[in-house]
Short mmCIF file of C-alpha atoms and ligand atoms in Angstrom, two decimals:
data_model
loop_
_atom_site.label_atom_id
_atom_site.label_comp_id
_atom_site.label_asym_id
_atom_site.label_seq_id
_atom_site.Cartn_x
_atom_site.Cartn_y
_atom_site.Cartn_z
CA MET H 1 88.77 77.98 -111.58
CA GLU H 2 91.03 75.15 -110.46
CA LEU H 3 92.55 74.88 -106.99
CA ARG H 4 96.14 73.65 -107.00
CA ILE H 5 97.38 72.37 -103.65
CA LYS H 6 100.70 71.16 -102.29
CA ARG H 7 101.47 69.52 -98.96
CA ALA H 8 101.10 71.97 -96.07
CA PRO H 9 104.08 73.17 -94.07
CA ARG H 10 103.61 73.22 -90.30
CA ILE H 11 100.25 74.90 -89.63
CA ASP H 12 100.36 77.65 -87.03
CA ILE H 13 97.90 80.34 -87.87
CA GLU H 14 95.14 82.60 -86.69
CA ILE H 15 92.20 83.33 -88.98
CA THR H 16 88.66 84.61 -89.18
CA VAL H 17 86.09 83.20 -91.59
CA PRO H 18 83.29 84.98 -93.51
CA GLY H 19 79.80 85.30 -92.09
CA ASP H 20 77.56 82.34 -91.40
CA LYS H 21 75.60 81.29 -94.49
CA SER H 22 72.51 79.98 -92.70
CA ILE H 23 72.27 83.04 -90.47
CA SER H 24 72.86 85.43 -93.40
CA HIS H 25 69.85 84.05 -95.33
CA ARG H 26 67.59 84.29 -92.30
CA ALA H 27 68.74 87.75 -91.26
CA VAL H 28 67.97 89.17 -94.71
CA ILE H 29 64.49 87.64 -94.85
CA ILE H 30 63.42 88.54 -91.33
CA ALA H 31 64.87 92.07 -91.50
CA ALA H 32 62.96 92.56 -94.79
CA LEU H 33 59.71 91.70 -92.99
CA SER H 34 60.43 94.03 -90.10
CA ASN H 35 58.94 97.44 -89.40
CA GLY H 36 61.99 99.60 -90.18
CA MET H 37 65.61 99.89 -91.19
CA CYS H 38 68.09 97.17 -90.15
CA THR H 39 71.86 97.17 -90.64
CA LEU H 40 73.34 93.68 -91.03
CA ARG H 41 77.08 93.45 -90.46
CA GLY H 42 79.20 90.38 -91.12
CA PHE H 43 76.81 89.34 -93.91
CA LEU H 44 78.19 86.58 -96.17
CA PRO H 45 78.29 88.01 -99.71
CA SER H 46 78.42 84.54 -101.28
CA GLU H 47 76.48 83.48 -104.37
CA ASP H 48 73.87 81.58 -102.32
CA CYS H 49 73.16 84.47 -99.96
CA MET H 50 73.12 87.00 -102.80
CA HIS H 51 70.33 84.94 -104.37
CA THR H 52 68.30 85.54 -101.22
CA VAL H 53 69.13 89.26 -101.31
CA ASN H 54 68.11 89.51 -104.97
CA ALA H 55 64.94 87.54 -104.32
CA MET H 56 63.91 89.97 -101.58
CA ARG H 57 64.67 92.87 -103.96
CA VAL H 58 62.37 91.29 -106.57
CA LEU H 59 59.74 91.25 -103.80
CA GLY H 60 60.04 95.02 -103.45
CA VAL H 61 62.48 95.25 -100.54
CA LYS H 62 65.10 98.00 -100.71
CA ILE H 63 68.48 96.51 -99.79
CA GLU H 64 71.66 98.59 -100.00
CA GLN H 65 75.13 97.10 -99.77
CA SER H 66 77.11 99.74 -97.89
CA GLY H 67 80.32 97.69 -97.60
CA PRO H 68 81.59 94.26 -98.63
CA ASP H 69 79.75 92.58 -95.77
CA THR H 70 77.27 95.24 -94.65
CA LEU H 71 73.67 95.47 -95.81
CA ILE H 72 71.06 98.09 -95.01
CA ILE H 73 67.64 96.56 -95.28
CA HIS H 74 64.49 98.65 -95.36
CA GLY H 75 61.87 96.44 -93.73
CA LYS H 76 58.48 96.31 -95.44
CA ARG H 77 56.29 95.62 -92.38
CA ARG H 78 55.47 92.20 -93.89
CA VAL H 79 53.97 93.77 -97.01
CA LEU H 80 55.90 92.39 -99.98
CA ALA H 81 55.31 93.45 -103.61
CA PRO H 82 54.12 90.97 -106.27
CA PRO H 83 57.24 89.92 -108.24
CA GLN H 84 57.45 91.22 -111.81
CA LYS H 85 59.60 88.24 -112.82
CA GLN H 86 60.42 84.75 -111.68
CA ILE H 87 62.73 84.47 -108.70
CA ASP H 88 66.11 82.86 -109.41
CA CYS H 89 67.47 80.83 -106.49
CA GLY H 90 70.62 79.71 -108.37
CA ASN H 91 72.03 76.64 -106.64
CA SER H 92 70.77 77.63 -103.20
CA GLY H 93 68.44 75.09 -101.61
CA THR H 94 68.12 77.31 -98.54
CA THR H 95 66.89 80.23 -100.67
CA MET H 96 64.30 78.12 -102.45
CA ARG H 97 62.95 76.28 -99.41
CA LEU H 98 62.83 79.31 -97.11
CA LEU H 99 61.18 81.43 -99.80
CA ALA H 100 58.63 78.70 -100.51
CA GLY H 101 57.47 79.09 -96.90
CA LEU H 102 57.53 82.88 -97.05
CA LEU H 103 55.66 83.10 -100.36
CA ALA H 104 52.99 80.54 -99.43
CA GLY H 105 51.31 83.15 -97.24
CA GLN H 106 51.38 86.11 -99.64
CA THR H 107 48.44 87.40 -101.65
CA PHE H 108 50.16 87.09 -105.03
CA GLU H 109 51.56 84.44 -107.34
CA SER H 110 55.28 83.72 -107.69
CA ARG H 111 57.58 81.25 -109.41
CA LEU H 112 60.87 80.02 -107.95
CA VAL H 113 63.47 78.63 -110.33
CA GLY H 114 66.93 77.15 -109.78
CA ASP H 115 69.95 76.12 -111.83
CA ALA H 116 70.41 72.58 -113.14
CA GLY H 117 71.76 71.32 -109.79
CA LEU H 118 68.96 72.78 -107.66
CA SER H 119 66.40 71.62 -110.22
CA ARG H 120 67.27 68.03 -109.32
CA ARG H 121 66.67 68.47 -105.58
CA PRO H 122 63.49 67.32 -103.83
CA MET H 123 60.88 69.90 -102.81
CA ASP H 124 58.12 67.52 -101.66
CA ARG H 125 59.42 67.85 -98.10
CA VAL H 126 58.38 71.51 -98.05
CA ILE H 127 55.37 71.25 -100.39
CA ALA H 128 53.48 68.65 -98.33
CA PRO H 129 53.33 70.58 -95.01
CA LEU H 130 52.72 73.91 -96.76
CA ARG H 131 49.72 72.36 -98.52
CA GLN H 132 48.44 71.21 -95.11
CA MET H 133 48.57 74.86 -94.07
CA GLY H 134 46.36 75.68 -97.06
CA ALA H 135 49.03 76.78 -99.53
CA ASN H 136 48.58 76.45 -103.24
CA ILE H 137 52.01 75.25 -104.36
CA LEU H 138 53.04 73.17 -107.30
CA ALA H 139 56.37 71.67 -108.37
CA GLU H 140 56.72 71.85 -112.13
CA GLY H 141 59.67 69.45 -112.43
CA PRO H 142 59.51 65.64 -112.36
CA GLU H 143 59.07 64.01 -108.93
CA GLN H 144 58.33 67.27 -107.13
CA THR H 145 61.46 69.12 -108.23
CA PRO H 146 61.75 72.85 -109.09
CA PRO H 147 60.53 75.19 -110.52
CA LEU H 148 57.92 75.92 -107.84
CA ARG H 149 54.77 77.84 -108.65
CA ILE H 150 53.15 79.34 -105.57
CA ARG H 151 49.76 81.02 -105.52
CA GLY H 152 49.73 82.58 -102.07
CA GLY H 153 46.65 82.69 -99.92
CA SER H 154 45.41 82.51 -96.40
CA LEU H 155 47.17 79.92 -94.28
CA ARG H 156 46.18 78.20 -91.04
CA GLY H 157 48.61 77.11 -88.34
CA ILE H 158 49.27 73.37 -88.12
CA HIS H 159 51.05 70.94 -85.83
CA TYR H 160 53.60 69.13 -87.98
CA ARG H 161 56.16 66.47 -87.19
CA LEU H 162 58.98 66.53 -89.75
CA PRO H 163 59.58 63.05 -91.19
CA ILE H 164 63.25 63.96 -91.82
CA ALA H 165 65.39 66.33 -89.78
CA SER H 166 65.77 69.50 -91.89
CA ALA H 167 66.39 73.02 -90.68
CA GLN H 168 65.41 74.33 -94.10
CA VAL H 169 61.96 72.76 -93.89
CA LYS H 170 61.50 73.79 -90.25
CA SER H 171 62.43 77.35 -91.19
CA ALA H 172 60.11 77.41 -94.21
CA LEU H 173 57.22 76.40 -91.94
CA LEU H 174 58.13 78.98 -89.29
CA LEU H 175 58.14 81.70 -91.95
CA ALA H 176 54.80 80.47 -93.32
CA GLY H 177 53.54 80.34 -89.73
CA LEU H 178 54.27 84.03 -89.36
CA PHE H 179 51.63 84.65 -92.05
CA ALA H 180 49.16 82.00 -90.82
CA LYS H 181 46.15 82.29 -88.53
CA GLY H 182 46.84 80.84 -85.08
CA LYS H 183 49.79 78.81 -83.93
CA THR H 184 52.15 76.70 -86.08
CA THR H 185 54.07 74.00 -84.24
CA ILE H 186 56.91 71.98 -85.70
CA GLU H 187 58.48 68.93 -84.11
CA GLU H 188 61.68 67.47 -85.47
CA PRO H 189 62.96 63.89 -85.20
CA SER H 190 66.31 65.20 -84.00
CA ILE H 191 67.73 68.62 -83.28
CA THR H 192 68.71 70.79 -86.25
CA ARG H 193 70.19 74.29 -86.37
CA ASN H 194 67.91 76.76 -84.59
CA HIS H 195 68.90 80.02 -86.29
CA THR H 196 65.38 80.87 -87.47
CA GLU H 197 63.96 80.52 -83.97
CA LEU H 198 66.75 82.67 -82.50
CA MET H 199 66.48 85.28 -85.25
CA LEU H 200 62.70 85.56 -84.79
CA ASN H 201 63.21 86.00 -81.05
CA TYR H 202 65.91 88.60 -81.63
CA PHE H 203 63.46 90.54 -83.81
CA LEU H 204 60.95 90.23 -80.94
CA VAL H 205 58.64 87.73 -82.61
CA ARG H 206 56.91 85.52 -80.07
CA THR H 207 57.73 81.81 -80.32
CA ALA H 208 57.40 78.98 -77.79
CA LYS H 209 59.17 75.70 -77.15
CA ASN H 210 57.10 72.67 -76.26
CA GLY H 211 58.11 69.68 -74.16
CA ASN H 212 58.85 67.36 -77.10
CA GLY H 213 61.51 69.68 -78.42
CA GLY H 214 58.99 71.30 -80.76
CA VAL H 215 58.85 74.99 -81.57
CA SER H 216 55.77 77.14 -82.18
CA VAL H 217 55.30 80.50 -83.81
CA PHE H 218 52.22 82.65 -83.41
CA GLY H 219 50.89 84.11 -86.65
CA GLU H 220 50.37 87.64 -87.86
CA GLN H 221 53.29 89.26 -85.99
CA VAL H 222 55.54 92.00 -87.38
CA PRO H 223 59.26 91.63 -86.56
CA GLU H 224 60.69 94.67 -84.77
CA SER H 225 63.55 96.20 -86.80
CA ARG H 226 67.01 95.82 -85.25
CA ASP H 227 70.66 95.77 -86.29
CA PHE H 228 72.48 92.46 -86.23
CA THR H 229 76.06 91.25 -86.61
CA ILE H 230 76.48 87.82 -88.16
CA PRO H 231 79.26 85.65 -86.69
CA GLY H 232 81.79 83.68 -88.77
CA ASP H 233 80.57 80.42 -90.26
CA ILE H 234 81.75 77.37 -88.32
CA SER H 235 80.95 75.18 -91.34
CA SER H 236 83.51 77.21 -93.34
CA ALA H 237 86.00 77.13 -90.47
CA ALA H 238 85.52 73.33 -90.39
CA PHE H 239 87.93 72.89 -93.31
CA TRP H 240 90.77 74.66 -91.50
CA LEU H 241 89.89 73.10 -88.13
CA VAL H 242 90.28 69.64 -89.62
CA ALA H 243 93.53 70.61 -91.36
CA ALA H 244 95.06 71.76 -88.06
CA ALA H 245 93.62 68.80 -86.10
CA ALA H 246 95.04 66.24 -88.54
CA GLN H 247 98.57 67.66 -88.53
CA PRO H 248 100.51 66.61 -85.41
CA ARG H 249 101.40 69.89 -83.58
CA GLY H 250 99.33 71.89 -86.07
CA HIS H 251 97.83 74.91 -84.32
CA LEU H 252 94.88 77.04 -85.39
CA LEU H 253 92.93 79.80 -83.75
CA VAL H 254 89.65 80.96 -85.30
CA ARG H 255 88.28 84.22 -83.95
CA ASP H 256 84.79 85.66 -84.09
CA ILE H 257 83.13 82.41 -85.05
CA GLY H 258 79.54 81.31 -84.44
CA LEU H 259 79.33 78.85 -81.52
CA ASN H 260 75.63 78.03 -81.50
CA ASP H 261 75.55 74.55 -79.95
CA THR H 262 73.37 73.20 -82.78
CA ARG H 263 76.39 73.83 -85.02
CA THR H 264 79.44 72.87 -82.95
CA ALA H 265 79.20 69.05 -83.12
CA LEU H 266 82.38 68.95 -85.24
CA LEU H 267 84.36 70.08 -82.20
CA GLY H 268 83.11 67.03 -80.29
CA VAL H 269 84.06 64.77 -83.21
CA LEU H 270 87.59 66.19 -83.36
CA LEU H 271 87.95 65.64 -79.62
CA ARG H 272 86.83 62.02 -80.01
CA MET H 273 89.41 61.65 -82.77
CA GLY H 274 92.05 62.77 -80.25
CA ALA H 275 92.67 66.42 -81.17
CA GLN H 276 92.93 69.13 -78.53
CA VAL H 277 89.99 71.47 -79.01
CA ARG H 278 88.96 74.42 -76.92
CA GLU H 279 86.15 76.86 -77.41
CA ALA H 280 85.26 80.05 -75.57
CA VAL H 281 81.96 81.85 -76.05
CA GLU H 282 82.65 85.56 -75.77
CA ASP H 283 79.28 87.10 -76.59
CA VAL H 284 75.63 86.05 -76.68
CA GLY H 285 74.18 89.56 -76.66
CA GLN H 286 72.37 89.06 -79.98
CA LEU H 287 71.29 85.52 -79.03
CA GLU H 288 73.69 83.78 -81.45
CA PRO H 289 76.76 82.76 -79.39
CA ARG H 290 80.10 83.82 -80.86
CA GLY H 291 83.68 83.40 -79.70
CA VAL H 292 86.95 81.63 -80.44
CA VAL H 293 88.02 78.07 -81.17
CA GLU H 294 91.53 76.73 -80.84
CA VAL H 295 92.73 73.38 -82.16
CA THR H 296 96.03 71.56 -81.74
CA GLY H 297 96.68 68.59 -83.99
CA VAL H 298 97.66 65.00 -83.15
CA PRO H 299 97.72 61.72 -85.09
CA LEU H 300 93.93 61.33 -85.28
CA LYS H 301 92.03 58.11 -84.58
CA GLY H 302 88.91 56.88 -86.37
CA THR H 303 85.41 57.46 -85.03
CA VAL H 304 81.78 56.59 -85.66
CA ILE H 305 79.19 59.20 -86.71
CA GLN H 306 75.59 58.05 -86.68
CA GLY H 307 72.06 58.66 -85.42
CA LYS H 308 71.07 62.01 -83.98
CA GLU H 309 74.54 63.43 -84.46
CA VAL H 310 74.20 63.30 -88.25
CA PRO H 311 71.80 66.27 -88.79
CA GLN H 312 74.06 68.44 -86.64
CA LEU H 313 77.08 67.56 -88.78
CA ILE H 314 75.35 67.48 -92.12
CA ASP H 315 77.56 70.11 -93.78
CA GLU H 316 80.75 68.90 -92.09
CA LEU H 317 80.57 65.25 -93.21
CA PRO H 318 82.67 65.73 -96.38
CA ILE H 319 85.58 67.15 -94.40
CA ILE H 320 85.06 64.61 -91.59
CA ALA H 321 85.43 61.88 -94.23
CA VAL H 322 88.78 63.40 -95.21
CA ALA H 323 89.79 63.46 -91.52
CA GLY H 324 88.78 59.79 -91.37
CA ALA H 325 91.10 58.92 -94.26
CA LEU H 326 93.98 60.57 -92.39
CA ALA H 327 93.13 58.91 -89.05
CA ASN H 328 94.38 55.62 -87.65
CA GLY H 329 91.70 52.94 -87.80
CA THR H 330 88.23 52.95 -89.26
CA THR H 331 85.84 55.88 -89.50
CA ILE H 332 82.20 54.99 -90.08
CA ILE H 333 79.51 57.43 -91.18
CA ARG H 334 75.96 55.96 -91.10
CA HIS H 335 72.35 57.21 -91.27
CA ALA H 336 73.52 59.95 -93.62
CA GLN H 337 71.40 59.17 -96.71
CA GLU H 338 70.48 62.89 -96.82
CA LEU H 339 74.00 63.46 -98.13
CA ARG H 340 72.90 62.00 -101.45
CA LEU H 341 70.43 64.90 -101.87
CA LYS H 342 72.81 67.82 -101.35
CA GLU H 343 74.52 69.93 -104.02
CA SER H 344 75.91 66.60 -105.27
CA ASP H 345 75.48 63.00 -104.18
CA ARG H 346 78.07 63.60 -101.49
CA ILE H 347 78.45 59.92 -100.53
CA ALA H 348 79.38 58.96 -104.09
CA ALA H 349 81.50 62.09 -104.63
CA ILE H 350 83.54 61.61 -101.45
CA ALA H 351 84.07 57.88 -102.07
CA HIS H 352 85.18 58.56 -105.64
CA ASN H 353 87.64 61.32 -104.76
CA LEU H 354 89.09 59.56 -101.71
CA ARG H 355 89.76 56.48 -103.85
CA THR H 356 91.33 58.64 -106.56
CA MET H 357 93.76 59.93 -103.92
CA GLY H 358 94.58 56.42 -102.70
CA ALA H 359 92.29 55.88 -99.68
CA GLN H 360 90.40 52.68 -98.98
CA VAL H 361 86.67 53.42 -98.77
CA ALA H 362 83.48 51.35 -98.80
CA GLU H 363 80.31 53.11 -99.94
CA MET H 364 77.03 52.22 -98.22
CA THR H 365 73.54 53.46 -99.11
CA ASP H 366 73.52 55.70 -96.07
CA GLY H 367 77.19 56.41 -95.51
CA LEU H 368 80.84 55.50 -95.79
CA GLU H 369 83.40 53.26 -94.13
CA ILE H 370 86.88 54.68 -94.42
CA HIS H 371 89.99 52.72 -93.53
CA GLY H 372 92.84 54.93 -92.44
CA PRO H 373 95.48 56.05 -92.31
CA ALA H 374 95.77 56.47 -96.05
CA THR H 375 98.91 57.59 -97.81
CA LEU H 376 97.23 60.17 -100.00
CA HIS H 377 98.76 61.01 -103.33
CA GLY H 378 98.12 64.17 -105.28
CA ALA H 379 95.61 63.73 -108.10
CA ARG H 380 93.07 65.55 -110.23
CA VAL H 381 89.76 65.40 -108.42
CA ALA H 382 86.34 66.70 -109.39
CA SER H 383 84.24 69.14 -107.40
CA PHE H 384 81.02 67.56 -108.70
CA GLY H 385 79.80 71.17 -108.76
CA ASP H 386 79.63 71.00 -104.95
CA HIS H 387 81.35 73.69 -102.87
CA ARG H 388 81.86 71.48 -99.82
CA VAL H 389 83.31 68.61 -101.86
CA ALA H 390 85.72 71.04 -103.57
CA MET H 391 86.89 72.49 -100.23
CA ALA H 392 87.16 69.11 -98.48
CA PHE H 393 89.46 67.82 -101.22
CA ALA H 394 91.55 70.96 -101.22
CA ILE H 395 92.27 70.10 -97.57
CA ALA H 396 93.01 66.47 -98.52
CA GLY H 397 95.59 67.95 -100.92
CA LEU H 398 97.39 69.57 -97.96
CA PHE H 399 98.17 66.03 -96.74
CA ALA H 400 99.04 64.42 -100.09
CA ASP H 401 102.33 63.79 -101.89
CA GLY H 402 102.75 65.86 -105.02
CA GLU H 403 100.16 68.24 -106.40
CA THR H 404 96.39 67.96 -106.04
CA ILE H 405 94.14 69.77 -108.48
CA VAL H 406 90.49 70.35 -107.64
CA GLN H 407 88.72 70.97 -110.92
CA ASP H 408 85.68 73.24 -111.43
CA ALA H 409 86.15 74.87 -108.06
CA ASP H 410 84.20 78.07 -108.82
CA CYS H 411 81.39 76.58 -106.75
CA VAL H 412 83.31 77.45 -103.54
CA ARG H 413 81.91 80.97 -104.03
CA GLU H 414 78.47 79.67 -103.11
CA SER H 415 79.47 79.55 -99.46
CA TYR H 416 83.08 80.74 -99.07
CA PRO H 417 84.34 83.56 -101.30
CA GLY H 418 88.04 83.93 -100.51
CA PHE H 419 88.61 80.26 -99.65
CA ASP H 420 91.46 80.18 -102.19
CA VAL H 421 93.22 83.11 -100.48
CA VAL H 422 93.25 81.33 -97.10
CA LEU H 423 94.30 78.09 -98.80
CA GLU H 424 97.31 79.91 -100.21
CA LYS H 425 98.32 80.84 -96.65
CA PHE H 426 98.08 77.20 -95.58
CA THR H 427 100.50 76.12 -98.31
CA ASN H 428 102.96 78.98 -97.94
CA PRO H 429 105.13 78.90 -94.79
CA LYS H 430 105.93 82.61 -95.17
CA ARG H 431 102.24 83.48 -94.92
CA MET H 432 101.70 81.58 -91.67
CA GLN H 433 100.93 84.11 -89.00
CA MET H 434 102.51 82.54 -85.94
CA SER H 435 100.03 82.37 -83.09
CA THR H 436 100.54 81.50 -79.45
CA PRO H 437 98.09 79.36 -77.46
CA VAL H 438 95.36 81.74 -76.41
CA ILE H 439 92.67 79.87 -74.57
CA GLY H 440 94.78 77.04 -73.24
CA SER H 441 93.55 77.61 -69.71
CA LEU H 442 89.89 77.04 -70.55
CA THR H 443 88.05 73.80 -69.98
CA PRO H 444 87.91 71.65 -73.11
CA ALA H 445 84.61 71.42 -74.98
CA PRO H 446 82.52 68.42 -73.82
CA VAL H 447 82.80 65.17 -75.77
CA GLU H 448 79.52 64.47 -77.60
CA GLU H 449 78.10 60.96 -77.37
CA ALA H 450 77.40 59.34 -80.74
C1 LIG Z 1 70.63 74.62 -93.90
C2 LIG Z 1 70.19 73.38 -93.52
C3 LIG Z 1 70.81 72.13 -93.98
C4 LIG Z 1 72.21 72.39 -94.52
C5 LIG Z 1 72.26 73.55 -95.46
C6 LIG Z 1 71.80 74.82 -94.77
C7 LIG Z 1 69.92 75.81 -93.41
O1 LIG Z 1 70.00 71.55 -95.01
O2 LIG Z 1 72.70 71.24 -95.17
O3 LIG Z 1 73.58 73.75 -95.94
O4 LIG Z 1 70.43 76.94 -93.54
O5 LIG Z 1 68.80 75.64 -92.90
P1 LIG Z 1 68.75 70.59 -94.67
O6 LIG Z 1 67.67 71.40 -94.06
O7 LIG Z 1 68.35 70.03 -96.01
O8 LIG Z 1 69.29 69.54 -93.75
#
C-alpha cells in the first residue's frame, strides 16, 4: 500500500483513535494468566497485538474475538500449555520481550521467532537479567538477536537496575517475577510507561513501589479475572495532535484517549512549542486514566528534547521531528540513541525523509537538529518498514506543496489499522466534522521541564 497525501484544508475535527497498543499486549497476557474469564473491550486488533493473541493461543489459552475490538479471554490460572510449534512474534518487539519474561518461568521449552526486522533487534537487554533470575535463555542470532530459545525453569527474585530505560524490559522482568520465588525489584534510570504495574494492580496482584522509583512484584500470585476497557492510544493520536497544532487555527478534539501521565509528555512538548493544549481526565476507575484532549494550532516554535524526557516520548519522536521542521527556529532532539534500535533506525530514516521533502536537518549519533521552518515539498518517501515513520511522513505531506507519496505503508497496520481512513478525512474538507471548543474552560496541561 502507498499513502498519497495532499496539503490539508483547515483542520477542525473530532476523532477517536484505536485502543492503546502497549496496554492491549499487557491486558491479553495478564488476563490469560488470571483465574477466570475476562472480557477486554477497546482492544487494538493491529498486527503487533494479534501476534501476542496468537502467541497466547499457542500456549493453550482460549481467546475468542467477539467483535472487532472485543476479546473474551479464558484465564488459565497461570498454567500454560507447552507450545506445539515455535511462537511467531512478527515485527513486534513488545511481544517478543514480554513473552521472553513470561516464558522464562515456565516448565517447558519454547522458541520465539520474528520477521527480518525484529530479527535485527537486540535481545541482550532482556536476556541478561532473566539469566540472573536463573532462566535458561539463548539468542540464536548474531550479537544476541532473535530467535530466542527458552528452557523454562525455577526463577528467583532479583533486584535489578536497568542500564537503559525500557518499559519492555521492565515488563518482561515483572512477568518473570510473577513466576519467581520471593520478590523481584526493578529500578529504572528514568520513568517509563507503567502499564504493566497498573494492569497487575488492576488484576489484584500485589506490587510495591520503593523510594528510588523502583517497583517490586511478589512471586507466585494468580491474577484475579476482571473485565477491562482499553483507552485510545495517545501515541496514535500524536500524529493528528501534531497536525492540528502545526496548522494556525487548526482545531482537534480526541475523545476517549489514554491519559496516563507516563504517556502524555507530547502534550507538554506541544505547549512549549506554543500550541494551545488542554486535557481532561474523565475516568480512572480501571486505574488507567482516560479522557479528552483538545489542541488549537499556532505557528509553532522550536524546542529541545533531551534527558529524562526522551523515554517518555520515545514513540512520538518521529512526529515531533516533523513538528520541528514546521516550527520557527531550531528543534534539537538529543540522548535518543535508542531510536536507532526501533523498527528502523529512526534517526537516519527521519533525517533522510525530511531532507527529501526539503528540510534542513543535521544527524547526530544520538539525535537530530532540525532547522525550521521548512518549505516542505511533496515527494516520494520511504517507510523504512516502520509504521511510525510512515505515519509521521503522511502528516508531513499535509503541510507540503504538491503530492507526497509514502511508499510501503502497509506497516501502519502494526499499530494503527484505519490510519488511512482518518488521513482521508484530514485531506478532504467535506469530511471534516466541525467541532466546537469543548474543554476551553479547563486549566491547561502543565508545561514539562526538559
Ligand atoms: C513499549 C515500550 C517502548 C516503545 C514500544 C512499546 C511497551 O519500547 O518504544 O513501542 O509497550 O513497553 P522500549 O521498552 O524498547 O523503550
